[in-house]
PDB file of C-alpha atoms in Angstrom:
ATOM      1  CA  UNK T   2       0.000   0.000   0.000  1.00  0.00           C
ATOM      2  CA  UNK T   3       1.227   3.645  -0.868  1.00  0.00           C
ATOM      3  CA  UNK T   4       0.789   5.805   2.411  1.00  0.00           C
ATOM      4  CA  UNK T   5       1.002   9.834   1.564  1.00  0.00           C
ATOM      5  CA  UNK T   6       3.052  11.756   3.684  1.00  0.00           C
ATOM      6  CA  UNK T   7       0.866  13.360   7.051  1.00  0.00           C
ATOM      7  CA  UNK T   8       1.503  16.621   5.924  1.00  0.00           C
ATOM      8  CA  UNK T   9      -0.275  16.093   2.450  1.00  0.00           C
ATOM      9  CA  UNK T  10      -3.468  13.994   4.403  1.00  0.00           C
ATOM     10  CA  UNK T  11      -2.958  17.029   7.143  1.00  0.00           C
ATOM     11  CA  UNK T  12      -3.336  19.807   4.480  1.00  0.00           C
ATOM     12  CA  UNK T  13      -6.283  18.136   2.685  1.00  0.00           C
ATOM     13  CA  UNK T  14      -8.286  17.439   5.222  1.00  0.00           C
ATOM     14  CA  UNK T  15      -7.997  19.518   8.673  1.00  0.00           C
ATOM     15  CA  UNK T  16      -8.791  23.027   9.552  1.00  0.00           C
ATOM     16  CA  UNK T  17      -5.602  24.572  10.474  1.00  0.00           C
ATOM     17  CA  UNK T  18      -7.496  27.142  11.898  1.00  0.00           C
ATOM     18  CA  UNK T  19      -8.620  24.913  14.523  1.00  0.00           C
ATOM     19  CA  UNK T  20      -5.130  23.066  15.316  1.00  0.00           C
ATOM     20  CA  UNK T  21      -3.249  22.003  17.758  1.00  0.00           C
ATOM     21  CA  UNK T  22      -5.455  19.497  18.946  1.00  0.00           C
ATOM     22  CA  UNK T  23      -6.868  18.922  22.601  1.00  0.00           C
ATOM     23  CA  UNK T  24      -5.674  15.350  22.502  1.00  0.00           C
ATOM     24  CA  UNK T  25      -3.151  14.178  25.335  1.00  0.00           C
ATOM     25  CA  UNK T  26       0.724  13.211  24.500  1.00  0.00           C
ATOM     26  CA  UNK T  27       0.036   9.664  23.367  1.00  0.00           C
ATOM     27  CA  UNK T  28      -3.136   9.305  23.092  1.00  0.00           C
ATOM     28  CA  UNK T  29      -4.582   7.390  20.057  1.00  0.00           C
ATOM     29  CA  UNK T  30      -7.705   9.320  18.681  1.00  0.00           C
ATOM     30  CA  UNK T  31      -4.961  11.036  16.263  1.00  0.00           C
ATOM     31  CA  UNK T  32      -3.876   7.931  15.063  1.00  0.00           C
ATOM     32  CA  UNK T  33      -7.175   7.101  14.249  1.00  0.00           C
ATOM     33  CA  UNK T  34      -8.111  10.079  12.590  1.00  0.00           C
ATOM     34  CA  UNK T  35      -5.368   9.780  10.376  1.00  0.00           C
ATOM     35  CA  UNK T  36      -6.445   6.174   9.493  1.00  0.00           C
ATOM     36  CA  UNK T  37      -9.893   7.133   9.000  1.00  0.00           C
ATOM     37  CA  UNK T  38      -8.887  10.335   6.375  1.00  0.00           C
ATOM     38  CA  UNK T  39      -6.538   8.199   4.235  1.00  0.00           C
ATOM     39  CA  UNK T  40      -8.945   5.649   3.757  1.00  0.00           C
ATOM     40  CA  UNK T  41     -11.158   8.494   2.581  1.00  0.00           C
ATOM     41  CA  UNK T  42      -8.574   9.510   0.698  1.00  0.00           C
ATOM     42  CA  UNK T  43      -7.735   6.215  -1.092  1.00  0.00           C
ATOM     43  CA  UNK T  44     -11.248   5.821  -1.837  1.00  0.00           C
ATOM     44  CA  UNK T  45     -12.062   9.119  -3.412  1.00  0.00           C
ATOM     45  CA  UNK T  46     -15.035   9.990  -1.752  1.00  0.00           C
ATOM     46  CA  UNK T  47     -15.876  13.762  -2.191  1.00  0.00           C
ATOM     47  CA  UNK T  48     -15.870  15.873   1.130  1.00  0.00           C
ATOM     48  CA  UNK T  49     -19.291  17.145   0.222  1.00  0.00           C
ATOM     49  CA  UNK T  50     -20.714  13.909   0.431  1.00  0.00           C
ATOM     50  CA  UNK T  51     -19.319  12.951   3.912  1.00  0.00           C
ATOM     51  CA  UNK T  52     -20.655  14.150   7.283  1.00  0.00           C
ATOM     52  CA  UNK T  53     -18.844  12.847  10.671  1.00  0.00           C
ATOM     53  CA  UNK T  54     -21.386  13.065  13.298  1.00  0.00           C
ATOM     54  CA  UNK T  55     -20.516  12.966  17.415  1.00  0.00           C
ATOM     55  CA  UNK T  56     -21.535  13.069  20.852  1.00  0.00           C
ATOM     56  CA  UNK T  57     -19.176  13.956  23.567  1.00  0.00           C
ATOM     57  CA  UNK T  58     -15.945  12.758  24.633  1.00  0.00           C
ATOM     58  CA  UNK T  59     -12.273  13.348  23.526  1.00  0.00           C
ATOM     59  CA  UNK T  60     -12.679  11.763  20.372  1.00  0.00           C
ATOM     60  CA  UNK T  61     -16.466  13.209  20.003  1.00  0.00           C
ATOM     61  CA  UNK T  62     -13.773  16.554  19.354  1.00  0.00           C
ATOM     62  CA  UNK T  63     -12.867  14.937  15.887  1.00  0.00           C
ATOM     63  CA  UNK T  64     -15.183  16.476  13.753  1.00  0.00           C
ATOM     64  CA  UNK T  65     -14.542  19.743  14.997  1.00  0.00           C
ATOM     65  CA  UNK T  66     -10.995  19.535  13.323  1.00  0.00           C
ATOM     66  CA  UNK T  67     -11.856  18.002   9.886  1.00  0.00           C
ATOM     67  CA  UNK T  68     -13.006  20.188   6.775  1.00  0.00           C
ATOM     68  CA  UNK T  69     -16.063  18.112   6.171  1.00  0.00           C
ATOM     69  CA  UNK T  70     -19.290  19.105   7.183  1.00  0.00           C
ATOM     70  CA  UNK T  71     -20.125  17.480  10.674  1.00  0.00           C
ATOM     71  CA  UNK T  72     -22.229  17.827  13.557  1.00  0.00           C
ATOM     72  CA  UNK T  73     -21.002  17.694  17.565  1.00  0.00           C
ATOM     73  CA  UNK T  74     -24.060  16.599  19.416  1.00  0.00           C
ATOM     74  CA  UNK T  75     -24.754  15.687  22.857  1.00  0.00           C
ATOM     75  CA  UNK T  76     -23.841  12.665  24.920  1.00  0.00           C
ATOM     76  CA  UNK T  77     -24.884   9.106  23.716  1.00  0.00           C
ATOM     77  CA  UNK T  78     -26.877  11.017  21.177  1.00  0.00           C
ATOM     78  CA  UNK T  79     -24.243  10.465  17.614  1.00  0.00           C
ATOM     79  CA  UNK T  80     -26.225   7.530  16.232  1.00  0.00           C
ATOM     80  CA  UNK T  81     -30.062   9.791  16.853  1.00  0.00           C
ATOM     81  CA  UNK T  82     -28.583  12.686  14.929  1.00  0.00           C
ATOM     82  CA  UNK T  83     -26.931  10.344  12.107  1.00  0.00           C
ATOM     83  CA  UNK T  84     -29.860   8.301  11.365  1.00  0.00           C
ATOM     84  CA  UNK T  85     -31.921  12.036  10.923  1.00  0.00           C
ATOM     85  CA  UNK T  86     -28.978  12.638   8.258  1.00  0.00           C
ATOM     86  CA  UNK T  87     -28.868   9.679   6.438  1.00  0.00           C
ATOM     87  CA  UNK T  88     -32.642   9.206   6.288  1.00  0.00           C
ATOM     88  CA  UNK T  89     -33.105  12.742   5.141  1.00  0.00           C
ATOM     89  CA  UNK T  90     -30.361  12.244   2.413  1.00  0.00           C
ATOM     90  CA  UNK T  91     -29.630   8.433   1.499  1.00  0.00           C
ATOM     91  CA  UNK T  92     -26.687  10.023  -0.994  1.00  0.00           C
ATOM     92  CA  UNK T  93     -24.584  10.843   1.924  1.00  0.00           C
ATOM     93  CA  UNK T  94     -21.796   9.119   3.216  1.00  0.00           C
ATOM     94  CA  UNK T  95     -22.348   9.326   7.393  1.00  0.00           C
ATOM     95  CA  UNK T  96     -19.257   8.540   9.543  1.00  0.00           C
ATOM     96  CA  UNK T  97     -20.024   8.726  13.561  1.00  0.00           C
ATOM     97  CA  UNK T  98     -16.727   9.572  15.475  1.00  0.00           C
ATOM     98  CA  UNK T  99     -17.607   7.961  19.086  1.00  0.00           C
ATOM     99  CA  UNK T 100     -15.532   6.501  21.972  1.00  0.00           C
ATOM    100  CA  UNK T 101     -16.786   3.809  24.376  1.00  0.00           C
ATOM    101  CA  UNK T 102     -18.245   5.455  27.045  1.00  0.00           C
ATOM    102  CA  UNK T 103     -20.682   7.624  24.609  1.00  0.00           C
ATOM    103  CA  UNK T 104     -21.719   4.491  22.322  1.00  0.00           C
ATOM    104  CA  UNK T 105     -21.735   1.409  25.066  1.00  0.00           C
ATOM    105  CA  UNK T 106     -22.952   3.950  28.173  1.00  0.00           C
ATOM    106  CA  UNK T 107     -25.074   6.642  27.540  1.00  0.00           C
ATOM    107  CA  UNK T 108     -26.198   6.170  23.527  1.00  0.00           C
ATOM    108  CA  UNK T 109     -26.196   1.936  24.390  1.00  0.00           C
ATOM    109  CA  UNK T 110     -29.364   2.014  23.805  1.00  0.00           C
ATOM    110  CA  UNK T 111     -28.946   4.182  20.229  1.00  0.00           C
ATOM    111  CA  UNK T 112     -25.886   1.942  19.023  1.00  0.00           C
ATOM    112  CA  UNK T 113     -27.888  -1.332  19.746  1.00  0.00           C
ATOM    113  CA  UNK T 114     -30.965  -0.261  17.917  1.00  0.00           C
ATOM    114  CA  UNK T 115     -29.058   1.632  15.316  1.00  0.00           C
ATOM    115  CA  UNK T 116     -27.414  -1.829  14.562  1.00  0.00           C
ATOM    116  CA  UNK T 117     -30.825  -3.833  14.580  1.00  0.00           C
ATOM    117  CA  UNK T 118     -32.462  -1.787  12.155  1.00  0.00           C
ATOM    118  CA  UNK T 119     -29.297  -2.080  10.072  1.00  0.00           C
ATOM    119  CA  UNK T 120     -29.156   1.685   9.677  1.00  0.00           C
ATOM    120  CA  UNK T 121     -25.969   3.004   6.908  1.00  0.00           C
ATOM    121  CA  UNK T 122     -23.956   4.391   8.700  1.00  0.00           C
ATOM    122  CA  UNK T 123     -19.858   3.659   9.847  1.00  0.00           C
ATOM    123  CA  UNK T 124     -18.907   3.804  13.421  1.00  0.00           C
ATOM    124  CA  UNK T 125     -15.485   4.250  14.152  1.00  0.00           C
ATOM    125  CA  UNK T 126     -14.904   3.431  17.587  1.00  0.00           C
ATOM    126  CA  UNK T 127     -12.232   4.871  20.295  1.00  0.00           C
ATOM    127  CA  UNK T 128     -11.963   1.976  23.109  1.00  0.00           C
ATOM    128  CA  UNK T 129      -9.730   3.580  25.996  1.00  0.00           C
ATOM    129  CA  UNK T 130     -11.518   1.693  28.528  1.00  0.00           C
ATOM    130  CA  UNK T 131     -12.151   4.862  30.378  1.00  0.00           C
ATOM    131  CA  UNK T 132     -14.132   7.956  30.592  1.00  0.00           C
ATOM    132  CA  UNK T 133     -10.710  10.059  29.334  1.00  0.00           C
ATOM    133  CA  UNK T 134     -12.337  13.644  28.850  1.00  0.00           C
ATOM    134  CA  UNK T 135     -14.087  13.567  33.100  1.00  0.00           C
ATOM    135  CA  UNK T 136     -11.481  12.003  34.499  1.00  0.00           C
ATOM    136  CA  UNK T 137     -10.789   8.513  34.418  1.00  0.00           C
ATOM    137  CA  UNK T 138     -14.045   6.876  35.723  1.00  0.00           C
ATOM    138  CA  UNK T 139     -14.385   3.354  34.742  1.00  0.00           C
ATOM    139  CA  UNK T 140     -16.144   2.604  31.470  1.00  0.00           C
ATOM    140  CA  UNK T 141     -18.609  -0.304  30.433  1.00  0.00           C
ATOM    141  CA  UNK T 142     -15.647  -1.636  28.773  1.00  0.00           C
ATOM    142  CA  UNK T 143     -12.840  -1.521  31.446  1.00  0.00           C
ATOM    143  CA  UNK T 144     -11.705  -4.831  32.034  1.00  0.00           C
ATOM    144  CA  UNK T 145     -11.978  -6.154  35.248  1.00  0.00           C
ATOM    145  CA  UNK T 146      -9.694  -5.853  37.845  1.00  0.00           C
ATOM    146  CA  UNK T 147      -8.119  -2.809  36.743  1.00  0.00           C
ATOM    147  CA  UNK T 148      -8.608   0.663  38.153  1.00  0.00           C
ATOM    148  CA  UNK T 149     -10.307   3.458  37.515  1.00  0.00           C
ATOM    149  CA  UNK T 150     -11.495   7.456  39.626  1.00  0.00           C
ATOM    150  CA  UNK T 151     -14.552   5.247  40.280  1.00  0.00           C
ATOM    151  CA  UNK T 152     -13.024   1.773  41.347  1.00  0.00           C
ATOM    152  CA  UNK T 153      -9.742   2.443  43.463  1.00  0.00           C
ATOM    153  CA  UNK T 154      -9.220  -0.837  43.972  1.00  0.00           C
ATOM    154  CA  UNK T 155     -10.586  -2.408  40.504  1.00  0.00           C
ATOM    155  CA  UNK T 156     -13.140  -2.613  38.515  1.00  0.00           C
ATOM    156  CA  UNK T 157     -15.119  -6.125  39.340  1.00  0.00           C
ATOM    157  CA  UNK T 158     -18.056  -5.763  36.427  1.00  0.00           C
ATOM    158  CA  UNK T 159     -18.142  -7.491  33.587  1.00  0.00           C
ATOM    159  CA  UNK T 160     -16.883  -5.673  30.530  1.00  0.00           C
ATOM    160  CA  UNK T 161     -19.031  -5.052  27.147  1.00  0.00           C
ATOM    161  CA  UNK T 162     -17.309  -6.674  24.117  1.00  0.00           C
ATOM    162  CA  UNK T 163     -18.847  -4.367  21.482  1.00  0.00           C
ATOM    163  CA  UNK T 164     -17.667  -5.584  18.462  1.00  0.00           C
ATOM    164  CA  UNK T 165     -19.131  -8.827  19.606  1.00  0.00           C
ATOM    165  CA  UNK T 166     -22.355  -7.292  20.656  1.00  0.00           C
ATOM    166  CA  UNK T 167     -22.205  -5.213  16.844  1.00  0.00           C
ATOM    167  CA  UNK T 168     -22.358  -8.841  15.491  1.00  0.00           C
ATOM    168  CA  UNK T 169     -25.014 -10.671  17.221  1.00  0.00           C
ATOM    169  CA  UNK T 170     -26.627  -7.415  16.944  1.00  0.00           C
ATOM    170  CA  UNK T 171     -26.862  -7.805  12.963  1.00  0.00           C
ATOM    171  CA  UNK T 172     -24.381  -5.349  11.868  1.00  0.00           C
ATOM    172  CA  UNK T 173     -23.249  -5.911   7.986  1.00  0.00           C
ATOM    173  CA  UNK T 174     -19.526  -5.389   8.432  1.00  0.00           C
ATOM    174  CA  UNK T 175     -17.447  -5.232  12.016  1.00  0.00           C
ATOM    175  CA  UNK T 176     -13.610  -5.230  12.763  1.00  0.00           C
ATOM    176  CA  UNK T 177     -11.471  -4.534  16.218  1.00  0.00           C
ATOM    177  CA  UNK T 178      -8.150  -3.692  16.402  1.00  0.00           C
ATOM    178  CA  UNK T 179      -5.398  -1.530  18.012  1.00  0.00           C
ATOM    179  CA  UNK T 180      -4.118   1.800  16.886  1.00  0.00           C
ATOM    180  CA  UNK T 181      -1.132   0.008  16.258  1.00  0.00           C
ATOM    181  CA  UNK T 182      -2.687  -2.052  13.089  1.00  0.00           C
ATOM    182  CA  UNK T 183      -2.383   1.069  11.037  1.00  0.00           C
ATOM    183  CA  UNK T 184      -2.326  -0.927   7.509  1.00  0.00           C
ATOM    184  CA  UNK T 185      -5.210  -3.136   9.052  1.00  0.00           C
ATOM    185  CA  UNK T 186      -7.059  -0.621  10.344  1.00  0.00           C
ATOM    186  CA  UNK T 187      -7.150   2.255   7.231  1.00  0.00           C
ATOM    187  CA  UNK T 188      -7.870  -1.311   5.244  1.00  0.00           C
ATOM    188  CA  UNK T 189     -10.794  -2.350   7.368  1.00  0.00           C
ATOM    189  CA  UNK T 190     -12.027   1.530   7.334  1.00  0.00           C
ATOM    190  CA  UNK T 191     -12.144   1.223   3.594  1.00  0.00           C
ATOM    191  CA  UNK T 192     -14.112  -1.847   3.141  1.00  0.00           C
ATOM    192  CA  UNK T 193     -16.761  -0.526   6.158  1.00  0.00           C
ATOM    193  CA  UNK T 194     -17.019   2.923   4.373  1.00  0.00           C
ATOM    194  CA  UNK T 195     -17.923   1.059   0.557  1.00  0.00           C
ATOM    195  CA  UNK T 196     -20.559  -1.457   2.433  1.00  0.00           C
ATOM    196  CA  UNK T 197     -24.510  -0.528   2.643  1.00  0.00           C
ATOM    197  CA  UNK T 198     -26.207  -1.112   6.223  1.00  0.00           C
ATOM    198  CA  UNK T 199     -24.244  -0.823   9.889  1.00  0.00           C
ATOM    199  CA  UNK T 200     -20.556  -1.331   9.847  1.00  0.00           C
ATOM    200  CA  UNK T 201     -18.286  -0.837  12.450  1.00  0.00           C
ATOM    201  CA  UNK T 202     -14.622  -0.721  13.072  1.00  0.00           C
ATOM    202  CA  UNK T 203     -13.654  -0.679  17.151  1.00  0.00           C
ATOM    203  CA  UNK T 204      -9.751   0.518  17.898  1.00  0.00           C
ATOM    204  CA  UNK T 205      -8.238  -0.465  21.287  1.00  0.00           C
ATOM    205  CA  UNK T 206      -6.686   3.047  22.014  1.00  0.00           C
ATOM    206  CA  UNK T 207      -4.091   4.272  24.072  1.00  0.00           C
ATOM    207  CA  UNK T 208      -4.863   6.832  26.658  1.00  0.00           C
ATOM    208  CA  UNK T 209      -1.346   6.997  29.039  1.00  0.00           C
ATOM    209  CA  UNK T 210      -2.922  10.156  31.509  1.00  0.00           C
ATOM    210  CA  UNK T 211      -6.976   8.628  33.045  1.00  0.00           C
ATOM    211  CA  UNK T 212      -6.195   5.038  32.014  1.00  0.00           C
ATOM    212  CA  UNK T 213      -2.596   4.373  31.803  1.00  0.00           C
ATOM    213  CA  UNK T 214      -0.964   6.256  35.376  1.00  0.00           C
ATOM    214  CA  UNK T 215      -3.570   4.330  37.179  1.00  0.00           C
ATOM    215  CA  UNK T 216      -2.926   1.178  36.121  1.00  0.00           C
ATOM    216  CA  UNK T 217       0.747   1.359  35.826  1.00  0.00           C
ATOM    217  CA  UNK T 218       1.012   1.986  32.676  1.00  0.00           C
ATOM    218  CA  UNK T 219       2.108   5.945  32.398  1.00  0.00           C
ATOM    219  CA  UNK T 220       3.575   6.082  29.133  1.00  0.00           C
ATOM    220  CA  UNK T 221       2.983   4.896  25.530  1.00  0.00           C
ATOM    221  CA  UNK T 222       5.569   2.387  24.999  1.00  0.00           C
ATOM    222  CA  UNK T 223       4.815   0.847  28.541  1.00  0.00           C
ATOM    223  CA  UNK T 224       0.682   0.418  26.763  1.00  0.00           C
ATOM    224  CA  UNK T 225       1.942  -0.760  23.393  1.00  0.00           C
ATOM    225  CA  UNK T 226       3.687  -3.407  25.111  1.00  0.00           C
ATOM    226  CA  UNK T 227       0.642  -3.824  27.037  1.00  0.00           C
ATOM    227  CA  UNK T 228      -1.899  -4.040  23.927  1.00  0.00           C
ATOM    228  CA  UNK T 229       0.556  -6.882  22.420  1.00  0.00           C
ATOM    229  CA  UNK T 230      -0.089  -8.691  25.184  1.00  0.00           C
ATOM    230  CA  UNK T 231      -3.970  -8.403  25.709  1.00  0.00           C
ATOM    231  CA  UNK T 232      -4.389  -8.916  21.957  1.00  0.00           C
ATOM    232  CA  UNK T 233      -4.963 -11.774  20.162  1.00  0.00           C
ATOM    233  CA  UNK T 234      -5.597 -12.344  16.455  1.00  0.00           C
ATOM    234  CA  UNK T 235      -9.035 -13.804  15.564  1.00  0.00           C
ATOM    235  CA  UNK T 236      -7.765 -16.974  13.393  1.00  0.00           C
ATOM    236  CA  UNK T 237      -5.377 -17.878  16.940  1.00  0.00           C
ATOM    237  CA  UNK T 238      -8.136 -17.343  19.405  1.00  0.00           C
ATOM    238  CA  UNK T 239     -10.310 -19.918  17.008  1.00  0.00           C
ATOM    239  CA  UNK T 240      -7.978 -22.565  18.437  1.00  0.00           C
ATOM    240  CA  UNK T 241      -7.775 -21.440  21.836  1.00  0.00           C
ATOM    241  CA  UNK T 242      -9.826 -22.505  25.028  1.00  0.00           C
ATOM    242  CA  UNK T 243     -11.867 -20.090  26.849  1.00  0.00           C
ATOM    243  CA  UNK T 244      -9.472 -20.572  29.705  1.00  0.00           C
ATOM    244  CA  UNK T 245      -6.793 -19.165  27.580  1.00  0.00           C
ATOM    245  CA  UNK T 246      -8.248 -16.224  26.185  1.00  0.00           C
ATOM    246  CA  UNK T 247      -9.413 -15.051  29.651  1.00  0.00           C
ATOM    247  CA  UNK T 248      -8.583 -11.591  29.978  1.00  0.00           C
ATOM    248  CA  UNK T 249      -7.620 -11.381  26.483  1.00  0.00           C
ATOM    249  CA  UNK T 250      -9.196  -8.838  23.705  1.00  0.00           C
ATOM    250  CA  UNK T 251      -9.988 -10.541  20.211  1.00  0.00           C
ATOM    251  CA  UNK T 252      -8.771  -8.540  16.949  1.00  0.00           C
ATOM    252  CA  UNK T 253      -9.329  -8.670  13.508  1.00  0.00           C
ATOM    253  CA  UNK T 254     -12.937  -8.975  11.641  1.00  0.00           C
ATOM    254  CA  UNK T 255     -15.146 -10.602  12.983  1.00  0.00           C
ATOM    255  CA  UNK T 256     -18.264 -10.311  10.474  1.00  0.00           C
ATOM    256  CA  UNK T 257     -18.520  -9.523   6.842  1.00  0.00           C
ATOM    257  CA  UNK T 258     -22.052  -9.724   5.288  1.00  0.00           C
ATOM    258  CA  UNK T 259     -24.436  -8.303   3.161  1.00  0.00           C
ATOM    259  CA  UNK T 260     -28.041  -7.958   4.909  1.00  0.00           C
ATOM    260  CA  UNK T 261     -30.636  -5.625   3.735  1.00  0.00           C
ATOM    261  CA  UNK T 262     -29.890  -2.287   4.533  1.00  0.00           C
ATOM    262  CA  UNK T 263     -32.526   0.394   6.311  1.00  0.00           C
ATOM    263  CA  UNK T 264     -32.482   2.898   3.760  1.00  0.00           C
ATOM    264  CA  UNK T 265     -33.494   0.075   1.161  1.00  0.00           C
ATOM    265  CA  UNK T 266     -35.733  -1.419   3.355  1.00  0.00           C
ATOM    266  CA  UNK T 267     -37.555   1.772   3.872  1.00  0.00           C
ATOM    267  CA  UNK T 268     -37.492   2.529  -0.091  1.00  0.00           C
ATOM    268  CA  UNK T 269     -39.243  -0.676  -0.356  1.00  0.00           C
ATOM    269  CA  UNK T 270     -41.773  -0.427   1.963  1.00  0.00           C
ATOM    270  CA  UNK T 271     -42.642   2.794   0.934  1.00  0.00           C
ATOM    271  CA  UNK T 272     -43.231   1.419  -2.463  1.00  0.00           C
ATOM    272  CA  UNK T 273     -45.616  -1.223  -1.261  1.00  0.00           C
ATOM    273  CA  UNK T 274     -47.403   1.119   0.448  1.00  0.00           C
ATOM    274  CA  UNK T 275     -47.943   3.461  -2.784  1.00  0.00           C
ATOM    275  CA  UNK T 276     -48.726   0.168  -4.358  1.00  0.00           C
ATOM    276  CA  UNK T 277     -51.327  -0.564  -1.770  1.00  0.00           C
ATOM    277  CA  UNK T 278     -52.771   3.329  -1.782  1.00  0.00           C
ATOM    278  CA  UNK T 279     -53.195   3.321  -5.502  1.00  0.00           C
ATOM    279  CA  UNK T 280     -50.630   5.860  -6.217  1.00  0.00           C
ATOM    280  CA  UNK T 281     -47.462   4.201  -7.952  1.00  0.00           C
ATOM    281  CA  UNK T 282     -47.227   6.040 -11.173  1.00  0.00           C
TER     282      UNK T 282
END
């Protein structure tokens, strides 16, 4: 794969006028921002056809810095706004920029139903296993046993595994991995972005300052070394027993399918029902 230089990515696509970023010295959201505009890049897609849509959170800052046309929304709320979008205007590409607090906490209930009804959109989601932006609390997907503001001594509830919930859920397309499967990651961007109906692509992200210095892990190389460690390739965890992979986090893609999508579900039925008023032309 050819990879542009940053600078040329950085020039086409971000408002300088709103740079340098909020993000935290090695933290990963810019890692997957980058990923996210060169696979928009290598596909071509026109800026006027793409809107990121987000909630709040430090990567819920993303579209704020991108020169597409987006909307920051409130918390949980990403998925309510996008569906408005792309059901207003099928022709647009919709990306939703969320981390795990805002889609597995407060918009659960949004990214679950947003899956069932198979609704085309592409989530790309930050996993820090924290709250990052208020402080460190402990997330829906902290793993147990390690600490948080809100759990001083460890977290003992059972994580969510989103992309596995995304695929029992019904979406079309879903892949998880770290920020530190670039080629992967802009690769599994790409195919989500050219699929109809709900795809998602979950990165395991660094975030060294709430997460990291409370779990003994303060800098970037100590959670790299970290992330090799928790993660496990999908094809190897096939032949592992659940024993094994306790504590472990599954990467790669886990689902890749082609299920009616909302928008052409809803085109049909509204053509049945024209049918059944008598006024198809």
């Amino acid at each position: 794969m050819y990879l542009k230089s940053s600078y040329e990515i950085r020039d086409k696509y971000l408002r300088k006028d709103m740079l340098p970023t909020i993000f935290c010295p090695g933290c990963g959201i810019g890692a997957v921002l980058q990923y996210t505009l060169r696979a928009i890049d290598d596909l071509g897609l026109n800026q006027d056809e793409v809107v990121w849509v987000s909630g709040i959170g430090c990567s819920s800052r993303v579209p704020g810095y991108v020169n597409f046309d987006g909307l920051h929304t409130t918390h949980g709320r990403a998925l309510a706004f996008a569906t408005g979008i792309k059901m207003a205007n099928p022709d647009l590409k919709v990306i939703a920029f969320m981390g795990d607090g805002d889609a597995a906490a407060i918009g659960g209930n949004h990214l679950i139903h947003a899956i069932r009804r198979n609704l085309d959109i592409t989530v790309i989601l930050i996993n820090n296993f924290t709250y990052g932006m208020t402080g460190g609390q402990v997330a829906p997907t902290t793993p147990k046993g390690l600490r948080g503001t809100t759990a001083p001594y460890g977290s003992f509830e059972n994580p969510f595994d989103i992309a596995e919930l995304a695929v029992v859920a019904g979406a079309n397309y879903v892949a998880r991995w770290s920020v530190f499967n670039y080629l992967q990651g802009i690769n599994s961007i790409k195919k989500a972005l050219q699929k109809e109906g709900f795809t998602l692509v979950e990165f395991l992200s660094p975030c060294p300052i709430s997460f990291g210095r409370r779990n003994k892990l303060k800098t970037a190389p100590e959670l790299i070394k970290w992330y090799q460690k928790l993660s496990v390739p999908i094809n190897k965890a096939k032949e592992m027993s659940p024993e094994e992979l306790e504590g472990k986090v599954i990467i790669g893609e886990f689902i890749d399918r082609d299920r009616p999508s909302l928008v052409k579900e809803y085109e049909a039925y509204k053509k049945r029902a024209k049918t059944a008023m008598g006024w198809e032309e």
